[in-house]
Short mmCIF file of C-alpha atoms in Angstrom, two decimals:
data_model
loop_
_atom_site.label_atom_id
_atom_site.label_comp_id
_atom_site.label_asym_id
_atom_site.label_seq_id
_atom_site.Cartn_x
_atom_site.Cartn_y
_atom_site.Cartn_z
CA MET A 1 185.39 193.39 318.12
CA ASN A 2 186.47 196.83 318.18
CA LYS A 3 184.79 199.69 320.76
CA LYS A 4 183.02 201.63 317.94
CA THR A 5 181.58 198.52 316.20
CA MET A 6 180.27 197.25 319.86
CA ILE A 7 178.78 201.00 320.42
CA ALA A 8 177.25 200.75 316.88
CA LEU A 9 175.36 197.44 317.52
CA LEU A 10 174.43 198.66 321.09
CA CYS A 11 172.86 201.57 319.51
CA MET A 12 170.94 199.30 316.85
CA ALA A 13 169.42 197.10 319.49
CA THR A 14 168.32 200.28 321.43
CA MET A 15 166.57 201.69 318.31
CA VAL A 16 164.80 198.20 317.58
CA VAL A 17 163.50 198.31 321.08
CA ASN A 18 162.35 201.83 321.34
CA ALA A 19 160.74 201.26 317.88
CA GLN A 20 158.49 198.21 319.08
CA VAL A 21 155.16 199.04 320.58
CA THR A 22 152.20 196.82 321.63
CA LEU A 23 148.98 198.49 321.59
CA LYS A 24 145.94 197.02 323.22
CA GLY A 25 142.19 197.81 322.38
CA ILE A 26 138.57 197.25 322.49
CA GLY A 27 138.09 195.67 319.04
CA HIS A 28 135.37 194.45 316.80
CA ASP A 29 135.66 193.98 312.94
CA ASN A 30 133.83 196.57 310.85
CA ARG A 31 132.97 194.80 308.21
CA TYR A 32 132.94 191.12 306.79
CA LYS A 33 130.94 189.13 304.36
CA LYS A 34 129.23 185.42 305.15
CA ASN A 35 127.29 183.35 302.73
CA GLY A 36 127.60 186.29 300.34
CA GLU A 37 125.63 188.65 302.73
CA VAL A 38 127.36 191.84 304.15
CA CYS A 39 127.24 191.58 308.16
CA GLN A 40 128.85 194.12 310.56
CA MET A 41 129.94 191.68 313.49
CA GLU A 42 129.93 187.75 313.76
CA SER A 43 128.55 185.75 316.69
CA GLU A 44 128.98 181.76 316.90
CA TYR A 45 126.23 179.93 318.77
CA VAL A 46 128.32 177.25 320.98
CA GLY A 47 125.33 175.60 322.79
CA TRP A 48 122.54 175.94 325.55
CA ASN A 49 124.28 176.11 329.48
CA ALA A 50 121.86 174.38 331.64
CA ASP A 51 123.59 175.71 334.91
CA LEU A 52 123.19 179.24 333.68
CA GLN A 53 119.72 178.46 331.32
CA LYS A 54 121.07 180.87 328.99
CA ALA A 55 122.53 180.45 325.21
CA ILE A 56 126.12 180.67 325.03
CA PHE A 57 127.83 182.86 322.19
CA ILE A 58 131.24 183.45 321.23
CA VAL A 59 131.46 187.28 319.89
CA GLU A 60 134.01 189.02 318.30
CA ASN A 61 134.05 191.93 320.47
CA GLY A 62 136.68 191.66 323.03
CA ILE A 63 140.34 192.89 324.38
CA TYR A 64 142.90 192.55 321.39
CA ASP A 65 146.69 193.49 321.09
CA MET A 66 148.52 194.22 317.86
CA THR A 67 152.47 194.95 318.03
CA TRP A 68 154.26 197.33 315.42
CA ASN A 69 158.02 196.70 315.50
CA GLY A 70 159.11 199.93 313.24
CA SER A 71 158.46 198.07 309.92
CA ALA A 72 155.11 195.77 310.21
CA LEU A 73 152.26 195.43 312.05
CA THR A 74 150.83 192.11 313.28
CA ALA A 75 147.34 191.34 312.91
CA PRO A 76 145.12 191.87 316.05
CA ALA A 77 144.87 188.89 318.64
CA ARG A 78 142.33 188.66 320.93
CA ASN A 79 143.98 188.48 324.46
CA PRO A 80 142.68 186.97 326.68
CA GLU A 81 141.66 184.45 324.14
CA VAL A 82 138.54 182.78 324.13
CA VAL A 83 138.62 178.85 323.67
CA LYS A 84 135.51 177.18 322.85
CA SER A 85 136.52 174.02 324.53
CA GLU A 86 136.63 175.70 327.99
CA ILE A 87 133.22 177.50 327.46
CA MET A 88 131.72 174.19 326.71
CA ALA A 89 132.89 172.66 329.77
CA ASN A 90 132.70 175.40 332.44
CA ALA A 91 129.81 177.73 333.39
CA ASP A 92 131.47 180.66 334.57
CA LYS A 93 133.79 180.69 331.44
CA ALA A 94 130.47 180.42 329.39
CA LEU A 95 129.07 183.53 331.04
CA TRP A 96 132.76 185.48 330.74
CA ALA A 97 132.64 184.63 327.32
CA THR A 98 129.08 185.84 326.63
CA ASN A 99 129.61 188.93 328.37
CA PHE A 100 131.73 190.17 325.62
CA ASN A 101 128.82 191.10 323.61
CA MET A 102 128.53 194.06 325.86
CA MET A 103 131.97 195.03 325.15
CA TYR A 104 131.22 197.71 322.58
CA GLY A 105 131.98 201.46 322.92
CA ASN A 106 129.93 203.48 320.17
CA SER A 107 129.71 206.27 322.56
CA GLY A 108 133.06 205.99 323.77
CA ALA A 109 135.33 203.94 325.87
CA ALA A 110 138.28 204.37 328.15
CA TYR A 111 141.10 202.69 329.60
CA VAL A 112 142.50 203.72 333.19
CA ASP A 113 145.01 201.77 335.03
CA GLY A 114 143.78 198.03 334.43
CA LYS A 115 140.35 198.68 334.00
CA LEU A 116 137.90 199.64 331.10
CA VAL A 117 134.72 201.37 330.67
CA THR A 118 132.63 201.24 327.88
CA VAL A 119 129.40 203.22 326.89
CA PHE A 120 126.84 201.80 324.54
CA SER A 121 124.20 204.28 323.16
CA ARG A 122 121.21 202.37 322.12
CA ASP A 123 119.03 203.32 319.00
CA GLU A 124 116.64 206.24 320.45
CA SER A 125 113.76 204.84 318.38
CA SER A 126 114.08 201.53 319.96
CA THR A 127 114.21 202.56 323.66
CA VAL A 128 113.16 205.13 326.05
CA ASP A 129 115.03 208.34 327.32
CA GLU A 130 115.44 206.92 330.69
CA GLU A 131 117.62 203.88 329.37
CA LEU A 132 119.80 205.19 326.43
CA PHE A 133 123.15 204.38 327.84
CA ARG A 134 124.57 201.18 328.96
CA VAL A 135 128.08 201.55 331.05
CA CYS A 136 130.00 198.41 331.59
CA LYS A 137 132.97 198.39 333.78
CA TRP A 138 135.84 195.51 332.95
CA ASP A 139 139.11 194.20 334.03
CA ALA A 140 141.36 195.00 331.24
CA ALA A 141 143.68 192.23 331.86
CA THR A 142 141.13 189.42 332.44
CA GLY A 143 138.19 190.79 330.46
CA ASP A 144 135.81 189.96 333.41
CA LEU A 145 132.57 192.06 333.48
CA LEU A 146 132.88 194.14 336.78
CA SER A 147 129.31 196.08 336.41
CA ASN A 148 126.73 196.76 333.92
CA LYS A 149 124.33 199.58 334.65
CA ILE A 150 121.76 201.73 332.40
CA TYR A 151 121.88 205.29 332.44
CA PRO A 152 119.44 208.26 330.86
CA LYS A 153 119.72 210.30 327.84
CA SER A 154 119.99 213.00 330.28
CA SER A 155 123.33 211.95 331.55
CA CYS A 156 124.98 213.06 328.38
CA LEU A 157 127.55 210.09 327.87
CA GLU A 158 128.00 210.27 324.44
CA SER A 159 131.68 211.28 323.54
CA ALA A 160 134.51 211.38 320.85
CA GLY A 161 136.51 209.69 323.54
CA MET A 162 137.83 209.76 327.07
CA SER A 163 141.19 210.00 328.42
CA TYR A 164 143.15 210.05 331.86
CA ASN A 165 145.14 213.21 332.74
CA PRO A 166 148.37 212.35 334.67
CA VAL A 167 148.87 215.83 335.63
CA ASP A 168 145.78 216.21 337.93
CA GLY A 169 144.34 212.86 337.98
CA LYS A 170 141.25 213.27 336.57
CA VAL A 171 139.60 211.55 333.40
CA TYR A 172 138.43 214.24 330.67
CA GLY A 173 136.26 213.50 327.79
CA LEU A 174 135.28 215.18 324.51
CA PHE A 175 131.16 215.03 325.52
CA TYR A 176 128.33 215.51 322.91
CA LEU A 177 126.14 218.20 324.70
CA THR A 178 123.19 219.95 323.97
CA GLY A 179 122.97 223.99 324.31
CA ASN A 180 120.24 224.24 327.23
CA GLN A 181 122.48 221.85 329.11
CA LEU A 182 124.90 224.87 329.50
CA PRO A 183 124.73 227.81 332.00
CA SER A 184 123.11 231.03 330.62
CA GLU A 185 126.35 232.92 331.29
CA ILE A 186 127.83 230.74 328.39
CA THR A 187 125.08 230.16 325.84
CA ASP A 188 124.11 234.02 326.08
CA ASP A 189 127.47 235.12 325.30
CA PRO A 190 127.93 235.58 321.29
CA ASP A 191 131.58 235.23 321.46
CA TYR A 192 131.49 231.35 322.54
CA PHE A 193 128.25 230.08 321.35
CA GLU A 194 125.96 230.14 318.52
CA ASP A 195 122.36 229.12 318.29
CA LYS A 196 122.16 227.11 315.28
CA ASP A 197 118.29 226.61 314.99
CA ASP A 198 117.24 229.65 317.45
CA ASP A 199 115.81 227.03 319.90
CA LEU A 200 117.68 225.92 322.81
CA THR A 201 115.18 223.61 324.34
CA ASP A 202 114.93 221.71 320.78
CA GLY A 203 118.68 220.62 321.39
CA ASP A 204 121.51 222.63 319.78
CA ALA A 205 124.22 220.03 320.21
CA GLY A 206 127.99 220.22 319.85
CA TYR A 207 131.17 218.98 321.85
CA ALA A 208 132.30 220.06 325.02
CA ILE A 209 135.44 219.41 327.10
CA CYS A 210 134.06 217.76 330.62
CA THR A 211 135.60 215.87 333.24
CA ILE A 212 133.89 212.37 334.26
CA ASP A 213 133.81 210.42 337.45
CA LEU A 214 134.01 206.96 336.58
CA GLU A 215 132.46 205.93 339.87
CA THR A 216 129.33 207.77 339.35
CA MET A 217 129.67 208.64 335.54
CA LYS A 218 128.72 212.07 336.37
CA ILE A 219 130.04 214.72 334.01
CA MET A 220 130.82 218.03 334.70
CA PRO A 221 131.31 220.68 331.64
CA ILE A 222 134.39 223.05 331.79
CA THR A 223 134.08 224.54 328.23
CA HIS A 224 133.08 227.93 327.43
CA GLY A 225 130.70 226.85 324.44
CA LEU A 226 130.12 224.12 321.94
CA TYR A 227 132.03 222.94 319.29
CA TYR A 228 130.55 222.07 316.04
CA TYR A 229 133.09 219.61 314.39
CA ASN A 230 133.15 215.82 313.45
CA PHE A 231 135.50 215.03 316.32
CA VAL A 232 136.25 211.20 316.29
CA THR A 233 139.02 210.89 318.85
CA PHE A 234 140.11 212.28 322.13
CA ALA A 235 143.48 211.72 323.98
CA ILE A 236 145.78 213.01 326.39
CA ASN A 237 149.57 212.82 326.82
CA SER A 238 151.85 212.30 329.75
CA GLU A 239 152.15 216.02 329.99
CA GLY A 240 148.51 216.63 330.29
CA ARG A 241 147.91 218.16 326.82
CA ALA A 242 144.67 216.95 324.96
CA PHE A 243 144.16 216.37 321.71
CA ALA A 244 141.35 215.38 319.18
CA LEU A 245 141.12 214.51 315.44
CA THR A 246 138.29 215.52 312.78
CA SER A 247 137.21 213.18 310.24
CA GLY A 248 138.28 215.53 307.70
CA GLY A 249 136.57 213.85 304.42
CA VAL A 250 137.67 215.79 301.43
CA ASN A 251 137.65 214.97 297.71
CA ALA A 252 140.90 216.01 296.72
CA THR A 253 142.96 213.34 295.11
CA PRO A 254 146.36 211.91 297.07
CA GLY A 255 149.51 213.19 295.92
CA ASP A 256 152.67 210.53 295.26
CA ASP A 257 153.05 210.43 299.05
CA GLY A 258 149.53 209.34 299.58
CA LYS A 259 148.75 212.71 301.44
CA VAL A 260 145.96 215.07 300.47
CA ARG A 261 146.56 218.97 299.80
CA ASP A 262 144.74 222.12 299.26
CA ILE A 263 145.02 224.39 296.32
CA ASN A 264 148.15 226.16 298.29
CA ASN A 265 149.78 222.93 298.61
CA GLU A 266 148.98 222.88 302.28
CA LEU A 267 148.03 219.58 304.00
CA THR A 268 144.16 218.80 304.75
CA GLY A 269 142.28 216.16 305.63
CA ALA A 270 141.61 215.03 308.96
CA GLN A 271 142.60 218.17 311.51
CA LEU A 272 144.90 217.86 314.84
CA TYR A 273 143.23 220.14 317.35
CA GLU A 274 144.54 221.07 321.25
CA PHE A 275 142.62 221.84 323.99
CA ASP A 276 143.17 223.89 327.38
CA LEU A 277 141.75 221.50 329.92
CA THR A 278 141.73 224.41 332.56
CA THR A 279 139.44 226.49 330.10
CA GLY A 280 137.82 223.84 327.69
CA LEU A 281 138.65 226.00 325.08
CA MET A 282 140.53 224.89 321.51
CA LYS A 283 144.05 226.29 321.21
CA THR A 284 144.30 228.53 318.41
CA LYS A 285 146.98 230.79 316.38
CA PRO A 286 146.54 233.97 314.48
CA VAL A 287 147.18 233.70 311.11
CA GLU A 288 147.41 236.69 308.56
CA LYS A 289 145.28 236.01 305.74
CA THR A 290 144.34 238.23 302.25
CA ASP A 291 140.67 238.82 301.00
CA PRO A 292 141.13 237.64 297.48
CA THR A 293 138.18 240.13 296.21
CA THR A 294 139.75 243.42 298.06
CA GLY A 295 143.16 242.53 298.70
CA GLU A 296 142.81 243.48 302.27
CA LYS A 297 144.55 241.82 304.91
CA TYR A 298 143.13 240.24 307.95
CA THR A 299 143.88 238.09 310.91
CA GLU A 300 142.23 234.83 311.51
CA ASN A 301 142.34 232.13 314.33
CA ALA A 302 143.41 229.01 313.09
CA PRO A 303 143.75 225.47 314.82
CA LEU A 304 146.99 225.41 317.02
CA VAL A 305 148.21 222.33 315.29
CA GLY A 306 147.34 221.35 311.58
CA ALA A 307 145.98 218.88 309.08
CA THR A 308 147.23 215.25 309.19
CA GLY A 309 147.27 214.78 305.19
CA TYR A 310 144.66 211.97 305.53
CA CYS A 311 141.10 211.51 305.25
CA SER A 312 139.05 209.52 307.54
CA GLN A 313 135.23 208.67 307.96
CA TYR A 314 133.27 210.24 310.27
CA ARG A 315 133.06 207.37 312.56
CA ARG A 316 134.16 207.25 316.08
CA GLN A 317 137.82 205.88 316.25
CA SER A 318 140.52 205.92 318.85
CA ALA A 319 143.82 207.49 319.50
CA CYS A 320 146.60 207.40 322.41
CA PHE A 321 149.86 207.98 323.77
CA ALA A 322 152.79 206.08 325.20
CA LYS A 323 153.35 207.49 328.67
CA SER A 324 157.53 207.60 327.18
CA ASN A 325 156.64 209.67 324.19
CA PRO A 326 154.28 212.44 324.83
CA ASN A 327 154.85 213.79 321.25
CA LYS A 328 153.70 210.98 319.08
CA MET A 329 149.85 210.10 319.02
CA TYR A 330 148.79 206.50 317.76
CA TRP A 331 145.54 206.79 315.69
CA ASN A 332 143.63 203.97 314.50
CA GLY A 333 141.73 205.50 311.52
CA TYR A 334 140.28 204.68 308.01
CA TYR A 335 141.89 204.75 304.57
CA ASN A 336 141.17 207.73 302.66
CA SER A 337 137.56 207.97 303.77
CA GLY A 338 136.17 205.46 301.51
CA LYS A 339 137.41 206.97 298.36
CA GLY A 340 139.52 205.71 295.45
CA ILE A 341 139.79 205.45 291.66
CA ASN A 342 136.08 204.97 290.66
CA ASP A 343 134.25 203.41 287.84
CA TRP A 344 134.92 206.81 285.96
CA GLY A 345 138.38 206.71 286.16
CA SER A 346 138.67 209.75 288.76
CA TRP A 347 138.89 210.05 292.24
CA GLY A 348 135.94 209.65 294.23
CA ALA A 349 133.50 207.95 296.47
CA LEU A 350 133.91 204.09 295.87
CA PRO A 351 130.85 201.91 295.66
CA ASP A 352 129.66 200.04 298.74
CA ARG A 353 128.72 197.16 296.84
CA GLU A 354 132.75 196.34 296.25
CA TRP A 355 133.92 197.36 299.87
CA GLU A 356 135.60 194.08 299.85
CA SER A 357 138.06 194.51 296.97
CA ASN A 358 138.27 198.38 296.71
CA GLY A 359 139.27 198.94 300.32
CA LYS A 360 136.17 201.53 301.06
CA TYR A 361 136.15 200.39 304.83
CA ASP A 362 140.00 199.32 305.35
CA THR A 363 141.51 200.70 308.62
CA CYS A 364 145.07 201.84 309.26
CA LEU A 365 147.42 202.39 312.17
CA TYR A 366 148.66 206.09 311.86
CA GLU A 367 151.19 207.94 313.92
CA VAL A 368 150.68 211.59 314.16
CA ASP A 369 153.14 214.39 314.97
CA ILE A 370 151.34 216.58 317.91
CA THR A 371 153.67 219.61 316.89
CA THR A 372 152.67 219.71 313.11
CA GLY A 373 149.64 217.53 312.88
CA GLU A 374 151.11 215.78 310.12
CA ALA A 375 150.58 211.94 310.22
CA THR A 376 152.49 208.92 308.70
CA ARG A 377 150.64 205.99 307.80
CA LEU A 378 152.18 202.85 309.32
CA ALA A 379 149.97 199.82 308.24
CA LYS A 380 146.75 198.90 307.13
CA ILE A 381 144.87 196.61 309.87
CA ASP A 382 144.00 193.13 308.83
CA LYS A 383 140.49 192.44 308.29
CA ARG A 384 139.26 196.37 308.64
CA TRP A 385 139.32 196.04 312.50
CA ILE A 386 138.38 199.14 314.42
CA PHE A 387 138.75 199.89 318.37
CA SER A 388 136.46 201.79 320.44
CA CYS A 389 139.56 202.64 322.60
CA LEU A 390 143.49 202.13 322.42
CA TRP A 391 146.13 201.94 324.85
CA VAL A 392 149.81 201.26 325.04
CA ASP A 393 150.40 198.21 327.00
CA GLY A 394 152.76 198.80 329.98
CA ASP A 395 153.19 202.10 328.82
CA ASP A 396 150.00 204.03 329.32
CA CYS A 397 149.73 207.24 331.05
CA SER A 398 147.22 206.10 333.64
CA ASP A 399 149.43 202.93 334.78
CA GLY A 400 149.62 203.26 338.63
CA SER A 401 147.30 206.14 338.98
CA PRO A 402 145.80 207.00 342.32
CA ILE A 403 142.51 207.62 340.77
CA THR A 404 139.35 205.84 342.40
CA GLU A 405 139.16 202.46 341.66
CA ILE A 406 136.32 201.17 339.22
CA LYS A 407 134.97 198.90 341.71
CA ASP A 408 133.80 195.16 341.31
CA VAL A 409 130.21 195.54 342.47
CA LYS A 410 129.43 191.85 342.42
CA SER A 411 127.21 191.18 345.42
CA ASN A 412 124.91 188.29 346.84
CA THR A 413 121.86 190.46 347.91
CA ALA A 414 119.80 192.79 345.98
CA GLY A 415 117.15 195.41 347.06
CA THR A 416 113.73 195.19 345.65
CA ASP A 417 113.01 198.52 344.57
CA ALA A 418 114.78 199.18 341.50
CA ALA A 419 114.40 197.79 337.90
CA ILE A 420 115.92 194.39 336.95
CA TYR A 421 118.03 193.80 333.68
CA ASN A 422 119.41 190.87 332.02
CA LEU A 423 123.02 190.62 331.07
CA GLN A 424 122.25 191.96 327.53
CA GLY A 425 121.10 195.05 329.39
CA GLN A 426 117.60 194.61 328.28
CA ARG A 427 115.28 195.28 330.98
CA VAL A 428 113.09 192.70 332.32
CA LYS A 429 109.80 192.18 334.54
CA THR A 430 111.24 189.58 336.86
CA ALA A 431 114.36 188.01 337.75
CA ARG A 432 114.50 184.61 336.15
CA LYS A 433 116.64 181.76 337.48
CA GLY A 434 120.31 182.53 336.77
CA LEU A 435 122.35 185.98 337.01
CA PHE A 436 120.46 189.39 336.65
CA ILE A 437 121.28 193.06 336.95
CA GLN A 438 119.88 195.51 339.77
CA ASN A 439 121.06 198.64 341.06
CA GLY A 440 124.22 198.36 339.06
CA LYS A 441 125.18 195.10 340.46
CA VAL A 442 125.48 191.33 339.44
CA PHE A 443 122.93 188.81 341.29
CA MET A 444 122.20 185.43 341.21
CA ALA A 445 118.41 184.28 340.93
CA LYS A 446 117.37 181.43 343.02
#
C-alpha cells in the first residue's frame, strides 16, 4: 500500500467516525393504534406488588437513544431498558419502572451534566393554580427518580425548552410569561411591548428569555418584552449562542427537493431565530423592502438567520448541539406539518382518520445550518417518536459543568406541615403504606 492510498483510507475512516452521532432523549410515542382505537401512549399492567402496595405498569415514557451514521438512523431504543422479568422479581426495580410515567416534559425538559429535569403541566381545568406544574429530576444514566415536586402556576415554568450555556455556566429557557409579570419599565415601553388585549391583568402572554435555577426552579426574566411567536424549540451551542425554531406551518407545496418556498422563491416554513442572552432580545438584521403599491423603499428588521424550508406542527419539539460542532443543530420535528396530497389531489391538510397511512403525524430528524437557517431532512423517526429534550451522548455542552448539582433528595424523615403527594404527583390527604412525597422529598410510610 502506497503512502497516498494510506492517507486516503485514513481520511475516509475519520469521516465515518465524525459522521456518527448518538442522540439521547426523553421520548414517547406520539400516536399508535390499539384494537382499532387511536391512542397517545401505551402502558402495560404487569401486576400488583404487595411490598409496595402498588399496581406496577410498564410505560413508554423513558430515556431513548438513536444513532445517525451519516446515511441511516437507528430506531429509538430504550436505554436503560425496562425488563418485565426484573420488575416482577424486585420491588425497587418495579418502583423504578413505574416512575417513568412521570418522565414527561410537555412544558419543557433539560439535560445538564448527567441529570434531567422534566416539567409537566397539568390541565388547568383538572387542578388548582397552586398545583399546576410537576417537576421531576432524574439521573440520566440510570433513569432513577431523584425528586418530584409540585409548583404553582405563578412559578411560570412552561417553556419552549431549556438549555445549558457553557460560557457563563447558567441554564436559560424560553419561558411563556404573562404581561403583568414583567416590570413596568418594560411593559410601559411601546418599543418592546404591545398589549394585545388592553388588559395586563388578564394575561397578555408571550415568550421571554429567562435564566432558571434548577435547584429552586426559580426563573429570572432578562428579556425586554414578550415575543408572540409559536416557538417549539430552544438550544444553546458551545459558543453560548442561543437559537429557537418556530412551527412555521404554511400551505405552500414543497418543491422537488421537498422544501417549501414563497412567491419570491425564498425558503419559508419553520424559522430559526437567534437570541442575545445578555439582553434577551431577538437578533435581527436590516433588510431593504419596496412597497408594492407606492414603489417606495423602506427598511425592515428581519430575523438574523432565516427559514428552514420545512414546516412542522405547533407542538413542543426539541433541538440540541454537539459540543464539538457549534454550527450544526439537530432538530426532532414533524414531517410537513401534517400536510400532503389530499383526497382532492391538491396539497393541503390531511385527514386525521388516515394518520397511519398518510404520515400526518410522522416525525423526522433534521440537521439545521445555524448560519443560513436551512435544514436538511436526515431521516424519518421510527413509529412517530417525539422527544421532550435531546442531547448528544458523550458530547454535550454541559458535560463536566460546574453547575449546582441537581441533588438526590431522598430522606428517611419527613415534616408534618406540608402537603402530601403520591408518586404520580397527585395530592392525597394522608400517607398510606409505601412511598410518598412531602416537601419535594421521597419517604416511606410505615
